[in-house]
Every structure is written in C-alpha cells, then in structure tokens.
Amino acid sequence: MTRSLNGKVAVVTGAGSGIGRAIAIRLAEDTAKVAIWDINAAGAADTAKMVEDAGGTAIAIDADCSDKAAIKAAADRTRAELGPIAILVNNAGIAPFTPFLDIDDDLFDKVIRINLRGPYLLMKEVVPDMLAGGWGRIINITSSSVQTGSPAQGHYVASKGGLMGMTKALALEFAASGITVNMVPPGFIDTPMLRAAPIDADAFAKTLPMKRIGQPEDIAAACAYLASEEASYITGQTISTNGGRYMGSH
Ligand code: NAP
C-alpha cells in the first residue's frame, strides 16, 4: 500500500459493485477522497459506508455515467464536497452477450453510449481540473476481450476497443501536462457481472494459466499503482490483469 494520494480527489464510476467498489476502497486506503458514482444508488451508498467504516472519506452519487447532464451535476457536487478532481477511473460498464446477427441497432448504440461515450464525456469534464492542478491520473477499465476477441460480444469489444484507442490518443495529447492516461483490461474477475454472464466461469477458469478467476482487489491493486506518484512516468500503457490469459503488450 502506497498511501501516497494525500487527500487527492478520485472519481470511480460504477463503484457501487464489483471491480469499481474494490477500486474505491483501495484508493481510499491510499488516502484519496473518493467520489463513488453509480446508477445503482444503493450499491454506491453501501460502498461509501464501507470506505467510511474503514476510516476513509467518500461520497456516493447516484449518476448515469452515460448522461452528459448527470455527469456535469455529479462533477459539480464532487468538487463542492471534496475538491477538484485529480483521479478518474472509468469503470462503469455493461457487458451483454449477443450473437452478432442478433445485435439490434439500439443495443449497439446503448453499449457504445455507456462504455465509450460515457468515458469520453467524463474525461472531457475532469481534464480541465487536472490541467489546472498540473497533475492527473486517468485509468480506463477496458477488457481482456479487446486483446483476445470474444464471441457474441461484438458490441462490447468494439466499445472497449474504442476506449483503448482513446486512452493512447489522450495519453499523447496530455503527456507534457502532468496527466497520465492508462488502461487496465481485466481478465475473468469474480463480480456480479461475471456471475450473470451466460458462461460457466468456474469451468472457464480451469483453462486459464493460473487456473483461477481473479478478484476485484487484483484490478484495484493495478489501479492503485497507476494512480500513485510512483507511476508518474507511465502513460498510454496497459497493465493486463488476467492471470496470464493474454501476454501481449497491449
Ligand atoms: P458490475 O459488478 O456489474 O459493476 C458495474 C457497476 O456499474 C454496477 O453497479 C452497474 O450498475 C454500474 N453501471 C452500469 N451502467 C452504468 C451507468 N450508465 N452509469 C453508472 N453506473 C453504471 O461489473 P464489474 O464486473 O465490476 O465490471 C466493472 C468494469 O470491468 C466494466 O467496465 C466491465 O466491462 C469491466 N470488466 C469486467 C470483467 C469481469 O470479469 N468482471 C472483465 C473484463 C472487464 P447496475 O448493476 O445497476 O447496472
């Protein structure tokens, strides 16, 4: 644990469940003040309580992270209650499984809106805070499925692949400004999303090099490193956290 965040303000989207919850808890342990944004208000409130019970600082905000007005309102509340936003973890997402020929246009648009357009809007909203402070950390949660492909997930993989591209583009654009932009693509991580998927996760786990599913805390640890001062010379990079499922560089 680095404890290096010194009260910096972190926004973690989708932090009312699974991976986002673990990231919020970990960044708070590392002394960030954490804003927990989720469309699941009850889950967000539960995460905030977990952070506070552990001695950290958190606020829960009920926000649809694909909606521009909701993002603006959530950012303004975060600034008013905690301060300027220095760390953003774009984690909220949906991951339907749909055979390609059954993907209807509305579903395609919905996946892109939540998984790609949402992070785009979030980054636009918070980058000015980071530029003003001369310091920022953006961490985009993508997916190992971008690296390997995934059947019946053409919409999902397209959305996460777009986010991967935007990660690199913004990493370059802001490299000289003190803002780093990196990506963590999870492999199979034990969350409500994975357990709701139409796959036998435990059987699949046996095919992985490490023979086990990962835990949300594994993703949180990678995010904690990328958010830390120690990671200040790392941008546009990928920390593939996947039990050895994929070993390419991106
Ligand atoms: P999860 O347990 O379903 O948690 C995701 C959270 O995001 C939920 O609380 C969900 O609320 C919320 N959310 C969904 N749409 C939102 C929106 N428009 N605005 C705000 N919040 C929204 O999923 P997870 O497994 O922790 O996944 C987190 C991220 O990791 C996702 O981006 C996912 O694609 C990625 N990922 C996960 C795995 C894995 O194996 N678990 C693998 C690769 C990538 P509701 O529950 O109400 O929808």
Short mmCIF file of C-alpha atoms and ligand atoms in Angstrom, two decimals:
data_model
loop_
_atom_site.label_atom_id
_atom_site.label_comp_id
_atom_site.label_asym_id
_atom_site.label_seq_id
_atom_site.Cartn_x
_atom_site.Cartn_y
_atom_site.Cartn_z
CA MET A 1 0.00 0.00 0.00
CA THR A 2 1.46 3.35 -1.01
CA ARG A 3 -0.63 5.84 0.99
CA SER A 4 0.67 8.41 -1.48
CA LEU A 5 -2.53 10.06 -2.59
CA ASN A 6 -2.63 12.66 0.18
CA GLY A 7 -6.31 13.56 0.03
CA LYS A 8 -6.45 13.91 -3.74
CA VAL A 9 -9.99 13.55 -5.08
CA ALA A 10 -10.77 10.40 -7.06
CA VAL A 11 -13.92 9.68 -9.05
CA VAL A 12 -14.65 5.98 -9.56
CA THR A 13 -17.60 5.23 -11.81
CA GLY A 14 -19.65 2.07 -11.37
CA ALA A 15 -18.23 1.82 -7.85
CA GLY A 16 -21.45 0.52 -6.35
CA SER A 17 -20.47 -3.05 -7.27
CA GLY A 18 -17.68 -5.44 -8.15
CA ILE A 19 -14.44 -4.05 -9.51
CA GLY A 20 -15.35 -0.38 -9.01
CA ARG A 21 -16.16 -0.96 -5.35
CA ALA A 22 -12.78 -2.59 -4.77
CA ILE A 23 -11.03 0.30 -6.58
CA ALA A 24 -12.84 2.90 -4.46
CA ILE A 25 -11.98 1.09 -1.24
CA ARG A 26 -8.33 0.72 -2.25
CA LEU A 27 -7.87 4.35 -3.36
CA ALA A 28 -9.41 5.47 -0.07
CA GLU A 29 -6.94 3.22 1.80
CA ASP A 30 -4.22 5.01 -0.15
CA THR A 31 -5.65 8.26 1.31
CA ALA A 32 -7.65 9.58 -1.64
CA LYS A 33 -11.04 11.19 -1.02
CA VAL A 34 -13.34 9.10 -3.18
CA ALA A 35 -16.50 10.01 -5.08
CA ILE A 36 -18.47 6.88 -5.84
CA TRP A 37 -20.66 7.38 -8.89
CA ASP A 38 -23.12 4.68 -9.89
CA ILE A 39 -26.54 4.30 -11.44
CA ASN A 40 -27.14 1.84 -8.60
CA ALA A 41 -27.66 4.32 -5.75
CA ALA A 42 -27.99 1.68 -3.04
CA GLY A 43 -24.77 -0.01 -4.13
CA ALA A 44 -22.96 3.33 -4.19
CA ALA A 45 -24.18 4.15 -0.68
CA ASP A 46 -23.00 0.73 0.55
CA THR A 47 -19.53 1.31 -0.91
CA ALA A 48 -19.32 4.77 0.69
CA LYS A 49 -20.22 3.24 4.05
CA MET A 50 -17.52 0.59 3.63
CA VAL A 51 -14.96 3.31 2.94
CA GLU A 52 -16.08 5.40 5.90
CA ASP A 53 -16.20 2.41 8.25
CA ALA A 54 -12.56 1.80 7.34
CA GLY A 55 -11.70 5.41 8.25
CA GLY A 56 -11.71 6.85 4.72
CA THR A 57 -13.57 9.73 3.08
CA ALA A 58 -16.24 9.04 0.46
CA ILE A 59 -19.40 10.42 -1.05
CA ALA A 60 -21.95 8.40 -3.02
CA ILE A 61 -23.56 9.98 -6.06
CA ASP A 62 -26.47 8.48 -7.98
CA ALA A 63 -25.43 9.19 -11.58
CA ASP A 64 -25.94 7.71 -15.02
CA CYS A 65 -22.37 7.95 -16.30
CA SER A 66 -23.53 7.95 -19.91
CA ASP A 67 -25.62 11.12 -19.47
CA LYS A 68 -23.89 14.46 -20.03
CA ALA A 69 -26.09 16.47 -17.66
CA ALA A 70 -25.80 13.84 -14.93
CA ILE A 71 -22.02 13.79 -15.32
CA LYS A 72 -21.85 17.59 -15.02
CA ALA A 73 -24.06 17.58 -11.93
CA ALA A 74 -22.05 14.76 -10.31
CA ALA A 75 -18.76 16.52 -11.05
CA ASP A 76 -20.01 19.80 -9.61
CA ARG A 77 -21.18 18.05 -6.45
CA THR A 78 -17.87 16.22 -6.16
CA ARG A 79 -15.93 19.49 -6.48
CA ALA A 80 -18.17 21.25 -3.97
CA GLU A 81 -17.97 18.49 -1.35
CA LEU A 82 -14.46 17.12 -1.87
CA GLY A 83 -12.47 19.47 -4.16
CA PRO A 84 -11.06 19.46 -7.71
CA ILE A 85 -10.93 16.05 -9.38
CA ALA A 86 -7.39 14.66 -9.75
CA ILE A 87 -8.02 10.96 -10.42
CA LEU A 88 -10.64 9.41 -12.69
CA VAL A 89 -11.30 5.69 -13.01
CA ASN A 90 -13.71 4.99 -15.87
CA ASN A 91 -15.05 1.65 -14.68
CA ALA A 92 -18.84 1.71 -15.19
CA GLY A 93 -19.91 -0.56 -17.99
CA ILE A 94 -22.29 -3.17 -19.30
CA ALA A 95 -21.27 -6.43 -20.98
CA PRO A 96 -24.10 -8.13 -22.82
CA PHE A 97 -23.60 -11.34 -24.77
CA THR A 98 -25.46 -11.25 -28.10
CA PRO A 99 -24.70 -13.24 -31.24
CA PHE A 100 -23.60 -10.77 -33.89
CA LEU A 101 -26.60 -11.21 -36.17
CA ASP A 102 -28.95 -10.65 -33.22
CA ILE A 103 -27.44 -7.32 -32.11
CA ASP A 104 -30.07 -4.72 -32.86
CA ASP A 105 -29.02 -1.15 -33.58
CA ASP A 106 -30.44 0.20 -30.33
CA LEU A 107 -28.47 -2.29 -28.27
CA PHE A 108 -25.30 -1.48 -30.21
CA ASP A 109 -25.86 2.24 -29.54
CA LYS A 110 -26.55 1.59 -25.85
CA VAL A 111 -23.30 -0.34 -25.34
CA ILE A 112 -21.30 2.36 -27.11
CA ARG A 113 -23.10 5.09 -25.15
CA ILE A 114 -22.32 3.58 -21.75
CA ASN A 115 -18.90 2.00 -22.37
CA LEU A 116 -17.32 4.55 -24.73
CA ARG A 117 -19.25 7.81 -24.97
CA GLY A 118 -19.62 7.92 -21.17
CA PRO A 119 -15.85 7.75 -20.52
CA TYR A 120 -15.33 10.34 -23.29
CA LEU A 121 -17.75 12.72 -21.57
CA LEU A 122 -16.19 12.01 -18.15
CA MET A 123 -12.69 12.74 -19.41
CA LYS A 124 -13.83 15.99 -21.01
CA GLU A 125 -15.44 17.00 -17.76
CA VAL A 126 -12.47 16.35 -15.47
CA VAL A 127 -9.39 17.07 -17.62
CA PRO A 128 -9.72 20.86 -17.02
CA ASP A 129 -9.41 20.22 -13.25
CA MET A 130 -6.28 18.16 -13.88
CA LEU A 131 -4.75 20.76 -16.21
CA ALA A 132 -5.38 23.47 -13.64
CA GLY A 133 -3.68 21.37 -10.95
CA GLY A 134 -0.83 20.26 -13.23
CA TRP A 135 -1.44 16.66 -12.14
CA GLY A 136 -3.90 13.97 -13.12
CA ARG A 137 -4.44 10.25 -13.40
CA ILE A 138 -6.97 8.70 -15.76
CA ILE A 139 -7.40 4.93 -15.65
CA ASN A 140 -9.71 3.29 -18.14
CA ILE A 141 -11.06 -0.16 -17.35
CA THR A 142 -11.33 -1.99 -20.64
CA SER A 143 -11.31 -5.79 -21.02
CA SER A 144 -9.04 -8.67 -21.98
CA SER A 145 -11.68 -9.39 -24.62
CA VAL A 146 -10.24 -6.45 -26.59
CA GLN A 147 -6.96 -8.35 -26.68
CA THR A 148 -8.33 -11.82 -27.40
CA GLY A 149 -11.70 -11.21 -29.07
CA SER A 150 -14.87 -12.64 -27.54
CA PRO A 151 -17.71 -14.38 -29.37
CA ALA A 152 -21.17 -12.83 -29.07
CA GLN A 153 -19.60 -9.61 -27.79
CA GLY A 154 -19.02 -7.63 -30.99
CA HIS A 155 -20.73 -4.55 -29.49
CA TYR A 156 -18.88 -4.83 -26.17
CA VAL A 157 -15.45 -5.46 -27.66
CA ALA A 158 -15.95 -2.58 -30.10
CA SER A 159 -16.77 -0.23 -27.21
CA LYS A 160 -13.77 -1.30 -25.13
CA GLY A 161 -11.50 -1.20 -28.18
CA GLY A 162 -12.60 2.39 -28.77
CA LEU A 163 -11.72 3.21 -25.18
CA MET A 164 -8.32 1.60 -25.65
CA GLY A 165 -7.70 3.84 -28.66
CA MET A 166 -8.82 6.96 -26.81
CA THR A 167 -6.53 6.04 -23.90
CA LYS A 168 -3.49 6.16 -26.16
CA ALA A 169 -4.61 9.29 -28.01
CA LEU A 170 -5.17 11.26 -24.81
CA ALA A 171 -2.00 9.88 -23.24
CA LEU A 172 -0.06 11.54 -26.04
CA GLU A 173 -2.09 14.72 -26.09
CA PHE A 174 -1.63 15.35 -22.37
CA ALA A 175 1.78 13.73 -21.82
CA ALA A 176 3.54 17.02 -21.12
CA SER A 177 0.85 18.34 -18.78
CA GLY A 178 1.27 16.06 -15.76
CA ILE A 179 -1.73 13.92 -16.68
CA THR A 180 -1.24 10.21 -17.32
CA VAL A 181 -3.82 8.09 -19.13
CA ASN A 182 -3.54 4.32 -18.82
CA MET A 183 -5.63 1.21 -19.23
CA VAL A 184 -6.37 -1.83 -17.09
CA PRO A 185 -8.06 -4.66 -19.02
CA PRO A 186 -9.39 -7.23 -16.54
CA GLY A 187 -9.47 -10.91 -17.35
CA PHE A 188 -12.14 -13.01 -15.61
CA ILE A 189 -12.89 -11.28 -12.31
CA ASP A 190 -15.36 -12.55 -9.74
CA THR A 191 -18.14 -9.92 -9.74
CA PRO A 192 -21.92 -9.82 -10.19
CA MET A 193 -21.31 -9.05 -13.89
CA LEU A 194 -19.27 -12.21 -14.39
CA ARG A 195 -21.73 -14.36 -12.45
CA ALA A 196 -24.62 -13.01 -14.56
CA ALA A 197 -22.85 -13.84 -17.84
CA PRO A 198 -24.06 -16.86 -19.83
CA ILE A 199 -20.79 -18.71 -19.32
CA ASP A 200 -19.54 -21.23 -16.80
CA ALA A 201 -16.92 -19.03 -15.19
CA ASP A 202 -15.55 -21.74 -12.89
CA ALA A 203 -15.12 -24.17 -15.78
CA PHE A 204 -13.50 -21.47 -17.89
CA ALA A 205 -11.15 -20.61 -15.03
CA LYS A 206 -9.61 -24.08 -15.30
CA THR A 207 -8.45 -23.19 -18.82
CA LEU A 208 -6.53 -20.14 -17.59
CA PRO A 209 -2.79 -20.38 -16.90
CA MET A 210 -3.38 -19.61 -13.21
CA LYS A 211 -6.40 -21.96 -13.07
CA ARG A 212 -8.49 -19.47 -11.13
CA ILE A 213 -10.74 -16.43 -11.51
CA GLY A 214 -9.30 -13.10 -10.39
CA GLN A 215 -10.64 -10.95 -7.58
CA PRO A 216 -11.77 -7.31 -7.79
CA GLU A 217 -8.85 -6.44 -5.49
CA ASP A 218 -6.43 -7.61 -8.20
CA ILE A 219 -7.74 -4.87 -10.51
CA ALA A 220 -7.79 -2.37 -7.65
CA ALA A 221 -4.09 -3.01 -6.99
CA ALA A 222 -3.18 -2.22 -10.61
CA CYS A 223 -5.27 0.96 -10.44
CA ALA A 224 -3.69 1.98 -7.14
CA TYR A 225 -0.25 1.75 -8.73
CA LEU A 226 -1.25 3.75 -11.81
CA ALA A 227 -2.87 6.40 -9.59
CA SER A 228 0.21 6.72 -7.40
CA GLU A 229 3.06 9.21 -7.57
CA GLU A 230 5.40 6.31 -8.37
CA ALA A 231 3.66 5.81 -11.74
CA SER A 232 4.29 9.38 -12.92
CA TYR A 233 6.47 8.27 -15.90
CA ILE A 234 3.93 5.75 -17.20
CA THR A 235 1.34 6.82 -19.75
CA GLY A 236 -0.54 5.21 -22.62
CA GLN A 237 0.22 1.81 -21.11
CA THR A 238 -1.70 -1.33 -20.33
CA ILE A 239 -1.50 -3.39 -17.14
CA SER A 240 -3.12 -6.62 -18.24
CA THR A 241 -4.50 -8.15 -15.04
CA ASN A 242 -5.71 -11.51 -16.23
CA GLY A 243 -3.95 -14.49 -14.62
CA GLY A 244 -1.81 -14.97 -17.73
CA ARG A 245 -4.74 -15.19 -20.15
CA TYR A 246 -3.12 -12.80 -22.63
CA MET A 247 0.55 -11.84 -22.67
CA GLY A 248 0.81 -9.27 -25.48
CA SER A 249 1.98 -5.76 -24.73
CA HIS A 250 -1.41 -4.19 -25.41
P1 NAP B 1 -20.64 -5.00 -12.15
O1 NAP B 1 -20.48 -5.85 -10.95
O2 NAP B 1 -21.86 -5.13 -13.00
O3 NAP B 1 -20.48 -3.46 -11.70
C1 NAP B 1 -20.67 -2.42 -12.63
C2 NAP B 1 -21.38 -1.27 -11.95
O4 NAP B 1 -21.55 -0.22 -12.94
C3 NAP B 1 -22.79 -1.66 -11.48
O5 NAP B 1 -23.04 -1.10 -10.20
C4 NAP B 1 -23.67 -1.03 -12.55
O6 NAP B 1 -24.98 -0.73 -12.09
C5 NAP B 1 -22.89 0.22 -12.85
N1 NAP B 1 -23.32 0.86 -14.09
C6 NAP B 1 -23.75 0.28 -15.25
N2 NAP B 1 -24.10 1.21 -16.13
C7 NAP B 1 -23.87 2.41 -15.54
C8 NAP B 1 -24.07 3.75 -15.95
N3 NAP B 1 -24.58 4.08 -17.15
N4 NAP B 1 -23.75 4.74 -15.08
C9 NAP B 1 -23.26 4.44 -13.85
N5 NAP B 1 -23.08 3.20 -13.40
C10 NAP B 1 -23.38 2.19 -14.25
O7 NAP B 1 -19.41 -5.20 -13.15
P2 NAP B 1 -17.85 -5.45 -12.92
O8 NAP B 1 -17.57 -6.87 -13.26
O9 NAP B 1 -17.41 -4.89 -11.62
O10 NAP B 1 -17.27 -4.60 -14.14
C11 NAP B 1 -16.64 -3.33 -13.98
C12 NAP B 1 -15.93 -3.00 -15.28
O11 NAP B 1 -14.96 -4.01 -15.58
C13 NAP B 1 -16.85 -2.95 -16.51
O12 NAP B 1 -16.47 -1.86 -17.33
C14 NAP B 1 -16.59 -4.26 -17.21
O13 NAP B 1 -16.82 -4.20 -18.59
C15 NAP B 1 -15.12 -4.47 -16.89
N6 NAP B 1 -14.71 -5.88 -16.98
C16 NAP B 1 -15.14 -6.81 -16.09
C17 NAP B 1 -14.72 -8.13 -16.20
C18 NAP B 1 -15.13 -9.20 -15.21
O14 NAP B 1 -14.74 -10.36 -15.40
N7 NAP B 1 -15.89 -8.90 -14.17
C19 NAP B 1 -13.86 -8.50 -17.24
C20 NAP B 1 -13.45 -7.53 -18.14
C21 NAP B 1 -13.88 -6.22 -18.00
P3 NAP B 1 -26.16 -1.80 -12.38
O15 NAP B 1 -25.77 -3.05 -11.66
O16 NAP B 1 -27.38 -1.15 -11.84
O17 NAP B 1 -26.18 -1.98 -13.88
#
